[in-house]
Coordinates of C-alpha atoms and ligand atoms in Angstrom, one line a residue:
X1027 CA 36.5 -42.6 22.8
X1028 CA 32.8 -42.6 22.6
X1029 CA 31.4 -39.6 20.7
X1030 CA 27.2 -41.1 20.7
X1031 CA 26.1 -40.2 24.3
X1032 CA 23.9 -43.1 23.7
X1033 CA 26.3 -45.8 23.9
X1034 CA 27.1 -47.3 26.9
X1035 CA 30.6 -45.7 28.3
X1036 CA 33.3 -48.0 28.9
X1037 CA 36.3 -46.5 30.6
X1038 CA 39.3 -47.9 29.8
X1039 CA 41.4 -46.3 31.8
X1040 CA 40.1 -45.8 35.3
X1041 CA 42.1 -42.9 36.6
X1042 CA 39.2 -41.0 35.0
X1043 CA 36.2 -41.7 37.9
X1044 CA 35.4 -39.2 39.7
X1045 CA 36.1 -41.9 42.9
X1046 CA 39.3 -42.9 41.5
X1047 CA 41.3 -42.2 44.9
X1048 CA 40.0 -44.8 46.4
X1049 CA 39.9 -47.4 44.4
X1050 CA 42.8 -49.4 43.4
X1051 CA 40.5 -51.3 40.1
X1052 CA 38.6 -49.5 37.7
X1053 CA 35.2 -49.8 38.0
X1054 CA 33.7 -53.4 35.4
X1055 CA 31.6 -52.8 32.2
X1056 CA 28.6 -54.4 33.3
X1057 CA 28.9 -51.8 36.0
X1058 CA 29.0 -49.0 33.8
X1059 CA 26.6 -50.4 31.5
X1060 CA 24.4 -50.6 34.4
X1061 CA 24.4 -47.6 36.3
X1062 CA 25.2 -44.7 33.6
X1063 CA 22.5 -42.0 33.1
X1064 CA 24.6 -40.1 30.2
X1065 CA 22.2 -42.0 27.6
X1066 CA 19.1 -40.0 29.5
X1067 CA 20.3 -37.1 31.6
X1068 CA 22.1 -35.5 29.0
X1069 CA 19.0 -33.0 28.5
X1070 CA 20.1 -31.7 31.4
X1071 CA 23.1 -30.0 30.4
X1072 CA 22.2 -26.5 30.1
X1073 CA 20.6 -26.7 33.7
X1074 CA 23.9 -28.3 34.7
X1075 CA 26.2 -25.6 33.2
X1076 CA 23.7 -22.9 34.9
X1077 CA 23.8 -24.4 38.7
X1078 CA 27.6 -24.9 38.0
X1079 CA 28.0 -21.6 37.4
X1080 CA 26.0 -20.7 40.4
X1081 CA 28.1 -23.1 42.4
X1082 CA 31.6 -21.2 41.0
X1083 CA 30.0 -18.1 42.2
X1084 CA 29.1 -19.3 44.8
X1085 CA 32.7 -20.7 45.7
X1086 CA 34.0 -17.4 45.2
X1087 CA 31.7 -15.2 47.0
X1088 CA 33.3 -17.4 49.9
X1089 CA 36.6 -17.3 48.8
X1090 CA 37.0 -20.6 48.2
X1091 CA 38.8 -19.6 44.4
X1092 CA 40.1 -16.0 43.2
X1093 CA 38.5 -14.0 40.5
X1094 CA 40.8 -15.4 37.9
X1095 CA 40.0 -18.9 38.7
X1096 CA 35.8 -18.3 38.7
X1097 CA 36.4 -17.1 35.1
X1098 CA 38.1 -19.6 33.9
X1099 CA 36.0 -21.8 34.9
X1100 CA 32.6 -19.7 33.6
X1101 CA 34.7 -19.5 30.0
X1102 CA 35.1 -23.0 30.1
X1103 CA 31.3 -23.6 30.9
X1104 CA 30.3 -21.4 28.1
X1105 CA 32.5 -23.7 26.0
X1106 CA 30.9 -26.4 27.2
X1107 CA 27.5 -25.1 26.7
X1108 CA 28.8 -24.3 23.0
X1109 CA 30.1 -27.9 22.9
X1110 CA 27.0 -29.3 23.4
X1111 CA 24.8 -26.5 21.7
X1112 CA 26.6 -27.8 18.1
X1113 CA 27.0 -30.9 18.7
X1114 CA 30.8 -30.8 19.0
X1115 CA 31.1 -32.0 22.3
X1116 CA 33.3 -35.2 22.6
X1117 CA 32.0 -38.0 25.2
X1118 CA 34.5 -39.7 26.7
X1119 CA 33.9 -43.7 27.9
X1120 CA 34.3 -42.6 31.9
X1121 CA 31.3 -39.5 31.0
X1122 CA 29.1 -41.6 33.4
X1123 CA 26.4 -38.8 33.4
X1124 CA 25.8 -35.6 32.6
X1125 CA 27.3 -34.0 35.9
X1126 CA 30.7 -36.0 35.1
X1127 CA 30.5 -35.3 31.0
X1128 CA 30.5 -31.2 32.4
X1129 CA 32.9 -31.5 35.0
X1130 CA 35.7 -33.2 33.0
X1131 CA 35.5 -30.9 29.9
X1132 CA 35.5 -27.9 32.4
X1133 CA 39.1 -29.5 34.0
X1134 CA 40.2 -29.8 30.8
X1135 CA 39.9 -26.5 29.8
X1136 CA 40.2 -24.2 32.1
X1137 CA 43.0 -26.1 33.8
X1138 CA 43.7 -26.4 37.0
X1139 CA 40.9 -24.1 38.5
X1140 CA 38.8 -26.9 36.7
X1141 CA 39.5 -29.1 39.3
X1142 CA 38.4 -26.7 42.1
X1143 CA 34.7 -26.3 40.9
X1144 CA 33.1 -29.3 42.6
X1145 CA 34.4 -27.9 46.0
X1146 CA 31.7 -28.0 48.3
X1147 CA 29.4 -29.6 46.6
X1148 CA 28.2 -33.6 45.4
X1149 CA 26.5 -34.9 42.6
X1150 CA 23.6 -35.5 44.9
X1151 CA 22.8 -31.5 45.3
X1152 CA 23.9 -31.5 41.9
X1153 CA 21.6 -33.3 40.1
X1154 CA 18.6 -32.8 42.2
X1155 CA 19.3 -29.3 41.2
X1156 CA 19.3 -29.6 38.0
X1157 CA 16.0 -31.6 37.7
X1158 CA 14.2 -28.7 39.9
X1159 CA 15.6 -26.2 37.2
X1160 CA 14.6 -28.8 34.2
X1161 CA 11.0 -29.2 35.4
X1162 CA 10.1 -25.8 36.4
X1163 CA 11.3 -24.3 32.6
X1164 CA 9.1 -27.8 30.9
X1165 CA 6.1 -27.7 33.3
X1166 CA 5.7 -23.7 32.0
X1167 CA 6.0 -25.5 28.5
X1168 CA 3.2 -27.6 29.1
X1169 CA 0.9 -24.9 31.2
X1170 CA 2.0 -22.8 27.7
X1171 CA 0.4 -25.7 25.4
X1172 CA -2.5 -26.2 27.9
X1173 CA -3.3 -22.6 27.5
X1174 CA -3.3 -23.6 23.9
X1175 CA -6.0 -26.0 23.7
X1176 CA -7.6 -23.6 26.4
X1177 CA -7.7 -21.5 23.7
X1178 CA -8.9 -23.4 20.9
X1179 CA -11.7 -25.0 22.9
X1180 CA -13.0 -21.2 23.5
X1181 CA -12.4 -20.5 19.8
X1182 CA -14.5 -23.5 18.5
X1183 CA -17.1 -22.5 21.2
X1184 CA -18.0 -18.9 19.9
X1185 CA -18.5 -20.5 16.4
X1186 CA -20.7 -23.0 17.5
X1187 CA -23.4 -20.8 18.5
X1188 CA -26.3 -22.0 19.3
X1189 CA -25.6 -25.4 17.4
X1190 CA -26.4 -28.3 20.4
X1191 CA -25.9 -32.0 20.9
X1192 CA -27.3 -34.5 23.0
X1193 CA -25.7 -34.9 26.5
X1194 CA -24.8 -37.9 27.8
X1195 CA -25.0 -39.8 31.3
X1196 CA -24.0 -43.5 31.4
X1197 CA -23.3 -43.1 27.4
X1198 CA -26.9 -42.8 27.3
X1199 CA -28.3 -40.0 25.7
X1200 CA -29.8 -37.6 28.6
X1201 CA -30.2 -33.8 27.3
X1202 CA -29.4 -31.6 24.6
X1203 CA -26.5 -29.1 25.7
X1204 CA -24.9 -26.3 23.6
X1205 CA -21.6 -27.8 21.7
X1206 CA -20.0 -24.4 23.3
X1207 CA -20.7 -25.9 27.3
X1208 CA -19.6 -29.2 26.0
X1209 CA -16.3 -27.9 24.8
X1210 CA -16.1 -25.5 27.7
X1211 CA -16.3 -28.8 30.2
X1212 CA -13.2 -29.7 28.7
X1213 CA -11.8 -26.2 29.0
X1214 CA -12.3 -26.0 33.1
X1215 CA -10.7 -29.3 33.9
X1216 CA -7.8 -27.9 32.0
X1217 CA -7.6 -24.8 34.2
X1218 CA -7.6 -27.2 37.2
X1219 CA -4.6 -28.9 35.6
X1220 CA -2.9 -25.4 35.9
X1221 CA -4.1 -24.7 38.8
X1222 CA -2.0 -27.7 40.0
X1223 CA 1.1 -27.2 37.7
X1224 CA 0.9 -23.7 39.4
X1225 CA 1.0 -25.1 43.0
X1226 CA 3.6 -27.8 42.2
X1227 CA 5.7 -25.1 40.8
X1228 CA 6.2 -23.2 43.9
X1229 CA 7.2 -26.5 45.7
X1230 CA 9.6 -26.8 42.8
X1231 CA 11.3 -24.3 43.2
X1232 CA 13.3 -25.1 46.2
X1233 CA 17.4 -25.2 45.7
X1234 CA 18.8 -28.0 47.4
X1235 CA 22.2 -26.6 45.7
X1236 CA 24.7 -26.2 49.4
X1237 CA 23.7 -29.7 50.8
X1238 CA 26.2 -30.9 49.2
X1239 CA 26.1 -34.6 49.7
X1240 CA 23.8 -34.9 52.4
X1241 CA 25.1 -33.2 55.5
X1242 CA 26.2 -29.3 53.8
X1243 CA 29.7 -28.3 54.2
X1244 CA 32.9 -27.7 56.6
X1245 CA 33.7 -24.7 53.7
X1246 CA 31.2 -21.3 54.4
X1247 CA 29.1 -21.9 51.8
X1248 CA 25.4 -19.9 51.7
X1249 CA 23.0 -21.9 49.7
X1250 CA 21.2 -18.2 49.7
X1251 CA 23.3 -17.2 47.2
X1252 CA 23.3 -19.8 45.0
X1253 CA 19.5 -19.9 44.8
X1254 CA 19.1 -16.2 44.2
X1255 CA 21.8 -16.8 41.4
X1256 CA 19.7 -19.4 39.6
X1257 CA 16.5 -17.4 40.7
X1258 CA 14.8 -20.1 43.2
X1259 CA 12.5 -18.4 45.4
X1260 CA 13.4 -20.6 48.1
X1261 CA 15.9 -22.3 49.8
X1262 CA 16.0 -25.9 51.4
X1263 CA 15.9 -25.8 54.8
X1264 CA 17.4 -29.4 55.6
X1265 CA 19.9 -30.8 54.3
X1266 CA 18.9 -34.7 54.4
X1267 CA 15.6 -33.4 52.7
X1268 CA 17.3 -31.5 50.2
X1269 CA 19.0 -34.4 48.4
X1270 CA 16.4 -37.1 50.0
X1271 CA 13.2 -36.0 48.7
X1272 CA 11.6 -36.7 45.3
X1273 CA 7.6 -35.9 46.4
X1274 CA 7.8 -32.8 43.9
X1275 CA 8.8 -35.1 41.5
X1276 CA 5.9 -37.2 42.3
X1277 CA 3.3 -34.7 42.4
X1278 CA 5.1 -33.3 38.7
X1279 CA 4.2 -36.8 37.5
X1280 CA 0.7 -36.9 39.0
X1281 CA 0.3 -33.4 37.2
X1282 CA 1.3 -34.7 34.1
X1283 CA -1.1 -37.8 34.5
X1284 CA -4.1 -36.0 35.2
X1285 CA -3.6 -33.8 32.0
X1286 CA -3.3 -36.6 29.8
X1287 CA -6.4 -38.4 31.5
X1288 CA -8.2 -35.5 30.2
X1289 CA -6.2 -35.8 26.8
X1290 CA -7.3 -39.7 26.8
X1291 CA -11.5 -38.6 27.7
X1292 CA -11.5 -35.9 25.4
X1293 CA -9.4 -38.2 22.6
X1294 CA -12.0 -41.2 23.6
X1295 CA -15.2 -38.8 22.4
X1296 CA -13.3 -37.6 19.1
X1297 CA -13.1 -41.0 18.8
X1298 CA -16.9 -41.8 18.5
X1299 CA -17.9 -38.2 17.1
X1300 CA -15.6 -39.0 14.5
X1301 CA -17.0 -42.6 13.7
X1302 CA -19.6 -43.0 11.0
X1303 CA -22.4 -44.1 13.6
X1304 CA -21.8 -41.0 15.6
X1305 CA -20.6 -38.4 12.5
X1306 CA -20.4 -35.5 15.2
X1307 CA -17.3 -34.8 13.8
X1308 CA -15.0 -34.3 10.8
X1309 CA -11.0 -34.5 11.2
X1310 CA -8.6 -32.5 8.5
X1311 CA -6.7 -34.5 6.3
X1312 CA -3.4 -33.0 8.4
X1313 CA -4.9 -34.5 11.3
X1314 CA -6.0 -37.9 10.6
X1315 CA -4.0 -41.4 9.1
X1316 CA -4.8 -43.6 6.4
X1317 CA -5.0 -47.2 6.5
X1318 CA -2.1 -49.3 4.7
X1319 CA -4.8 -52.0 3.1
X1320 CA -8.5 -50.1 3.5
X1321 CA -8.6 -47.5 1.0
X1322 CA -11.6 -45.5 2.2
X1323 CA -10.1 -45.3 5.8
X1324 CA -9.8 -42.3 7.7
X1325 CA -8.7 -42.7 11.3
X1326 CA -8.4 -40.6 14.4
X1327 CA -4.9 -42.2 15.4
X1328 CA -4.0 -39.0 17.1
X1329 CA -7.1 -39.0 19.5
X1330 CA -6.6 -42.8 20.3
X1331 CA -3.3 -42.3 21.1
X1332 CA -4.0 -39.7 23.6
X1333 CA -6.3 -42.2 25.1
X1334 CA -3.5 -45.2 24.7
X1335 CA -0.7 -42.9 26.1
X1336 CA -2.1 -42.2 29.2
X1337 CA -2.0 -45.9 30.1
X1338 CA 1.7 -45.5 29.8
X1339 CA 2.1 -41.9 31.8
X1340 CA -0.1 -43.6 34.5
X1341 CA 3.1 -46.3 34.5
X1342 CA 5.5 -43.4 34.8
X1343 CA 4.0 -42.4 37.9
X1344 CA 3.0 -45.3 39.5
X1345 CA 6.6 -46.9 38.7
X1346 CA 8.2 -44.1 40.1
X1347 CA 6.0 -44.3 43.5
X1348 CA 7.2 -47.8 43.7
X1349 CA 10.7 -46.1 43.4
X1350 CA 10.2 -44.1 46.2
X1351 CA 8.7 -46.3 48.7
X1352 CA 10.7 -47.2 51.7
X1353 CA 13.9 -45.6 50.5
X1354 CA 15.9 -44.5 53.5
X1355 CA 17.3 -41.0 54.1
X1356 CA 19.0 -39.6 52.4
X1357 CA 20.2 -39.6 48.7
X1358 CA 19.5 -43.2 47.1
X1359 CA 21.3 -44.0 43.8
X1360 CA 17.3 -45.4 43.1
X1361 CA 17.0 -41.7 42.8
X1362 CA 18.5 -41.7 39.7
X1363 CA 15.3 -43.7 38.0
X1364 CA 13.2 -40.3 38.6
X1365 CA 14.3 -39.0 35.0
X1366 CA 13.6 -41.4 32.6
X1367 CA 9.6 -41.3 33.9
X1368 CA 9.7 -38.0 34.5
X1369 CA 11.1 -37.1 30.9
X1370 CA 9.0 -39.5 29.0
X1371 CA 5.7 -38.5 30.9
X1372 CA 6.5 -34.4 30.0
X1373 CA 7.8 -35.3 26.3
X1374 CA 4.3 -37.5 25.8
X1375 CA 2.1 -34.8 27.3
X1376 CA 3.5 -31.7 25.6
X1377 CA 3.3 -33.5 22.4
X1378 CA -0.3 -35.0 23.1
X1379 CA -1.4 -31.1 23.9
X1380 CA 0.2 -30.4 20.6
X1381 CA -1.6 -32.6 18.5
X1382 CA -5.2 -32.7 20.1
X1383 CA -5.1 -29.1 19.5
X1384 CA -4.3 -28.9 15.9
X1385 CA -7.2 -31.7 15.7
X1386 CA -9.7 -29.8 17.3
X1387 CA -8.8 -26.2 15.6
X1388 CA -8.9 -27.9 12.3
X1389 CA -11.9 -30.7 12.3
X1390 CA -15.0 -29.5 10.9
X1391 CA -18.3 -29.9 13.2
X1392 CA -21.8 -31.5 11.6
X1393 CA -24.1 -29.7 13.1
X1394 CA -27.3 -31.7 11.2
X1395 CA -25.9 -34.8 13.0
X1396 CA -25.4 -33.6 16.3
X1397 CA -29.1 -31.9 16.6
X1398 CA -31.0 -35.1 14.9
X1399 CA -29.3 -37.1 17.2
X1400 CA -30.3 -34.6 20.1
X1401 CA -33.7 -34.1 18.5
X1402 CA -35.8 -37.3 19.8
X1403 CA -38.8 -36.2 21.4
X1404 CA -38.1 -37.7 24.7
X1405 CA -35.1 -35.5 25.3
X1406 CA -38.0 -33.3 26.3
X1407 CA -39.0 -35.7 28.9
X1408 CA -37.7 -33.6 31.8
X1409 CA -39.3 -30.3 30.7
X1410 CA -42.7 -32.2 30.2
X1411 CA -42.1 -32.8 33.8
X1412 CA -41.1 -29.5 35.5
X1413 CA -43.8 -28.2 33.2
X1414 CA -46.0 -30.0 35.2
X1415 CA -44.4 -28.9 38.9
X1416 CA -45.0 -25.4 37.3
X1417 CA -48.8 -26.0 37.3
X1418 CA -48.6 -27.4 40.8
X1419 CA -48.1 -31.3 40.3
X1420 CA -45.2 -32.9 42.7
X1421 CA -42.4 -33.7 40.6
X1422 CA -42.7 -37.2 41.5
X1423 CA -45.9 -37.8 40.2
X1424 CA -45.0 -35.8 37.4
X1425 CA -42.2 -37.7 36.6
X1426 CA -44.6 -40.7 36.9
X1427 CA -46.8 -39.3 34.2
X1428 CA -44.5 -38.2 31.9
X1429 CA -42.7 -41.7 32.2
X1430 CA -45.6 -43.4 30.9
X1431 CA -46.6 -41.2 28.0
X1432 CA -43.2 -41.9 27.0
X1433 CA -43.6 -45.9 27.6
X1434 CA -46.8 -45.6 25.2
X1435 CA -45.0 -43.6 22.5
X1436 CA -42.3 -46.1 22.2
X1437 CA -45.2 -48.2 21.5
X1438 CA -45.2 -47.1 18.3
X1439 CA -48.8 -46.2 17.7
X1440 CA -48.6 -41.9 18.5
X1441 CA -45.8 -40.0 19.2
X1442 CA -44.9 -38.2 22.1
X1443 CA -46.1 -35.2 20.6
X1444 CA -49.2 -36.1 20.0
X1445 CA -49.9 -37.9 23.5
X1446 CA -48.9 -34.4 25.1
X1447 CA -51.4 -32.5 23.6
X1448 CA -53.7 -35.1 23.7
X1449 CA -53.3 -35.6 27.7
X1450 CA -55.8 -34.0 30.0
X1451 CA -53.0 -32.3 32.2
X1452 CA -50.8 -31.7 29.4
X1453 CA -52.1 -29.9 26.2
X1454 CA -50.7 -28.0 23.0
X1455 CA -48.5 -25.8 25.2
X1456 CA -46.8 -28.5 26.6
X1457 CA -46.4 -30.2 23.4
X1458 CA -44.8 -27.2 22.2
X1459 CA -41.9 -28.2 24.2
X1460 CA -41.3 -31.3 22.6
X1461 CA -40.3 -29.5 19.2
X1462 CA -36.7 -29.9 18.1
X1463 CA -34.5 -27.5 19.4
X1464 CA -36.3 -26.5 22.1
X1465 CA -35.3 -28.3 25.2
X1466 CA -31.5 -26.6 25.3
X1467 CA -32.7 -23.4 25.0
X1468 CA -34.8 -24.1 28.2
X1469 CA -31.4 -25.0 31.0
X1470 CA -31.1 -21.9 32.1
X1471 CA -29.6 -21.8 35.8
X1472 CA -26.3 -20.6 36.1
X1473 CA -23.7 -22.7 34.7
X1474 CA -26.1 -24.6 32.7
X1475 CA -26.1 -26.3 29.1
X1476 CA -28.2 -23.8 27.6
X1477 CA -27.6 -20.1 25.6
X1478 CA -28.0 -18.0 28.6
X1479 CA -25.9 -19.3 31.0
X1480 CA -23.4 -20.3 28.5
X1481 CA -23.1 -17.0 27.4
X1482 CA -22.2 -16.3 31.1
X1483 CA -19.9 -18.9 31.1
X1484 CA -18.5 -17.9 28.1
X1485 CA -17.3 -14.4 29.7
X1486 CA -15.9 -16.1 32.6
X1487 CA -13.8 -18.4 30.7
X1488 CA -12.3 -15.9 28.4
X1489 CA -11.5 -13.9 31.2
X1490 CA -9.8 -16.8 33.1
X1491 CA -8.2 -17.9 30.1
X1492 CA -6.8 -14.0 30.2
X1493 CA -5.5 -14.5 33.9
X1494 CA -3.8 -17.8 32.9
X1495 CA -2.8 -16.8 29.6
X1496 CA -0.5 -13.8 31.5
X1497 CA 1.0 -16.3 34.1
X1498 CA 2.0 -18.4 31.4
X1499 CA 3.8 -15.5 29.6
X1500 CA 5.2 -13.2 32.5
X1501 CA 6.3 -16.3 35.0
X1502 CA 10.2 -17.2 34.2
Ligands
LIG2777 N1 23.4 -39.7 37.9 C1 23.1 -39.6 39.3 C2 21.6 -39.3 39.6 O1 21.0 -39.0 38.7 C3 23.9 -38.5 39.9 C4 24.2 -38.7 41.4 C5 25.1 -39.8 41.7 N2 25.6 -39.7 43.0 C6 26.3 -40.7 43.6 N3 26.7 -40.5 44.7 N4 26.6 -41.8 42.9 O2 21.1 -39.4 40.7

């Protein structure tokens, strides 16, 4: 007996597979050892119990058992899902996976009408059924924790004001932008990770629950019913496809990657806004570590690890591809190597929204360090310029001009300033421009870095944010 799901199960006595018919041995302990899922798919036991009670429905919508025998087998399943609610739920070695742990406690239960509720049906609809219903309750989880940091990102927007920092191309300061557009940048390529999760999710939700093993059924079994019963929108329309496809699994993962490469570039910035040569940034005690020998240490462990898990989440996807490729119609036992990426790469990612949000809500923002650093004259360079096209000069030439004023002033003998409203074309009003602060507050085309069109920007946000924060909450 084997009551730690974790263990490898070892059947001793082999009348217990579910293949036992035919075989005259028992199946070896390396091949058990080998081949089990119980240590990983048990998570899926409440979407097991719920497409089994579909299935028993199902059976006797058709006839296939009487009234008296679905119910004992839906009490039994609601022992079951007791069983494994509290923890009471004895494995036994032969409990190969979850599907057979399930099965076997329902037989012993409810008796001999036990034995009648894989009619019509194989592990291979089974369990591709259960991960559908898995994924499309966890990928809401995730859009849920998304909308989150959505939220937070918006939040810590609206109190920075008007505070501004400089922008960056090539990690080469470029122009000032507001803090707000720079935390809003973050905010849209989140949306576009719902946006996909949303579109996955109605690929997803296919029931492959009828094609039994690979071919349907003899029996008159209506895979209709059984998806309306678990409420999947639709139903598959092959039966080779049904059990021999994992793209939606794919694309789940390459969801999931996507959102935690934006974790790892927006954990890769905390990283340097939090470092003493930037100081853009402050983290809460709650939210930062210690270091076990350097006393004055205070590191940003959760925003590197966003960074470092992503390398591994990239590995769940890409080792599942290699899974995939070239397996033959239609169910592969390979298939069975789709969970443990697919659960690691949802865990990380939920967990990774988690934390980068409680950093962000809770760090404290230096503003003083984020405008002096935005605050060197030639971050005006580019106004100088289109100053000039204002007054008529091609921006080339411009450009050309304002270049070299700059090239003097890192000369060292005059500033920028002071060569402005010394030049010719040029003069006090241009040099006006070159005052700290200024330069942000002059981006002002739609959608750019400066107060009026991030004040636009702001609206639209908070209004998609609404949109997406409903579909997280009124979606099943
Ligand atoms: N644990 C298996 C999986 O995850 C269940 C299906 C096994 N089917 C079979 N014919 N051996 O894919």
């Amino acid at each position: 007996m084997n009551t730690n799901p974790h263990d490898a199960p070892m059947p001793d006595d082999h009348s217990k597979t579910l293949w036992h018919g035919r075989f005259e041995g028992g199946p070896a302990a390396e091949l058990m050892a080998f081949t089990e899922s119980l240590s990983f798919d048990l998570r899926l036991w409440p979407d097991d119990i719920a497409g089994s009670r579909a299935h028993v429905r199902g059976l006797a919508h058709a006839g296939l058992v009487s009234g008296p025998e679905r119910d004992a087998i839906l009490v039994a399943l609601d022992q079951v899902a007791d069983e494994m609610r509290s923890g009471a739920f004895v494995f036994q070695p032969s409990d190969e996976d979850v599907h057979t742990a399930v099965e076997r406690r329902v037989t012993e239960l409810a008796g001999p009408a036990g034995g009648k509720l894989h009619t019509g049906r194989s592990r291979n609809d089974q369990s591709a059924t259960d991960v559908r219903l898995w994924v499309m309750r966890e990928l809401r989880v995730v859009a849920e924790r998304i909308v989150d940091l959505q939220r937070v990102l918006l939040a810590r927007a609206g109190d920075a004001g008007q505070v501004y920092l400089p922008g960056y191309t090539h990690m080469q300061r470029a122009q000032p932008v507001l803090l707000a557009h720079h935390l809003l940048a973050h905010g849209w390529a989140l949306t576009r990770d719902l946006e996909r999760i949303r579109d996955t999710l109605r690929r997803v939700d296919v029931s492959p629950l009828g094609a039994a093993a690979l071919a349907g059924s003899s029996l008159p079994l209506d895979p209709a019913f059984t998806a309306s019963e678990l409420g999947f929108t639709a139903v598959f329309e092959n039966s080779l496809d049904a059990v021999g496809s994992r793209d939606h699994i794919a694309e789940v993962l390459f969801d999931l990657t996507m959102v935690a490469i934006n974790l790892s570039r927006l954990g890769e910035e905390w990283v340097l806004w939090t470092s003493e040569e930037f100081g853009f940034a402050k983290l809460d005690d709650g939210y930062a570590t210690g270091s076990s020998m350097l006393p004055q240490k205070k590191n940003p462990d959760i925003a590197e690890l966003a960074r470092g898990k992503a390398g591994r989440i990239i590995g769940d996807l890409t080792g599942f591809l290699a899974t995939m490729k070239g397996l033959p119609l239609s169910y592969n036992r390979d298939y069975q190597e789709d969970k443990e990426p697919l659960f690691d790469a949802m865990d990380q990612v939920r967990l990774g929204l988690g934390a980068m949000t409680g950093m962000i809500a809770t760090a404290t923002f230096v503003p003083e360090r984020m405008q002096a650093a935005a605050d060197s004259e030639s971050g005006s360079a580019t106004d100088l310029a289109e100053w000039l096209v204002l007054r008529g000069i091609p921006f080339r030439e411009a450009h050309a001009i304002v270049g070299a004023l700059v090239r003097e002033a890192l000369g060292g003998t005059a500033s920028l300033r002071e060569l402005v409203a010394g030049h010719p074309l040029l003069g006090a009003e241009a040099a006006a421009l070159v005052a700290p602060g200024v330069a942000v507050t002059r981006r002002t085309t739609p959608g750019g870095a400066g107060p009026v069109p991030v004040a636009v920007q702001m609206q639209r946000f908070t209004e998609s944010l609404g949109e997406w924060s409903r579909w997280v909450g009124t979606s099943r």
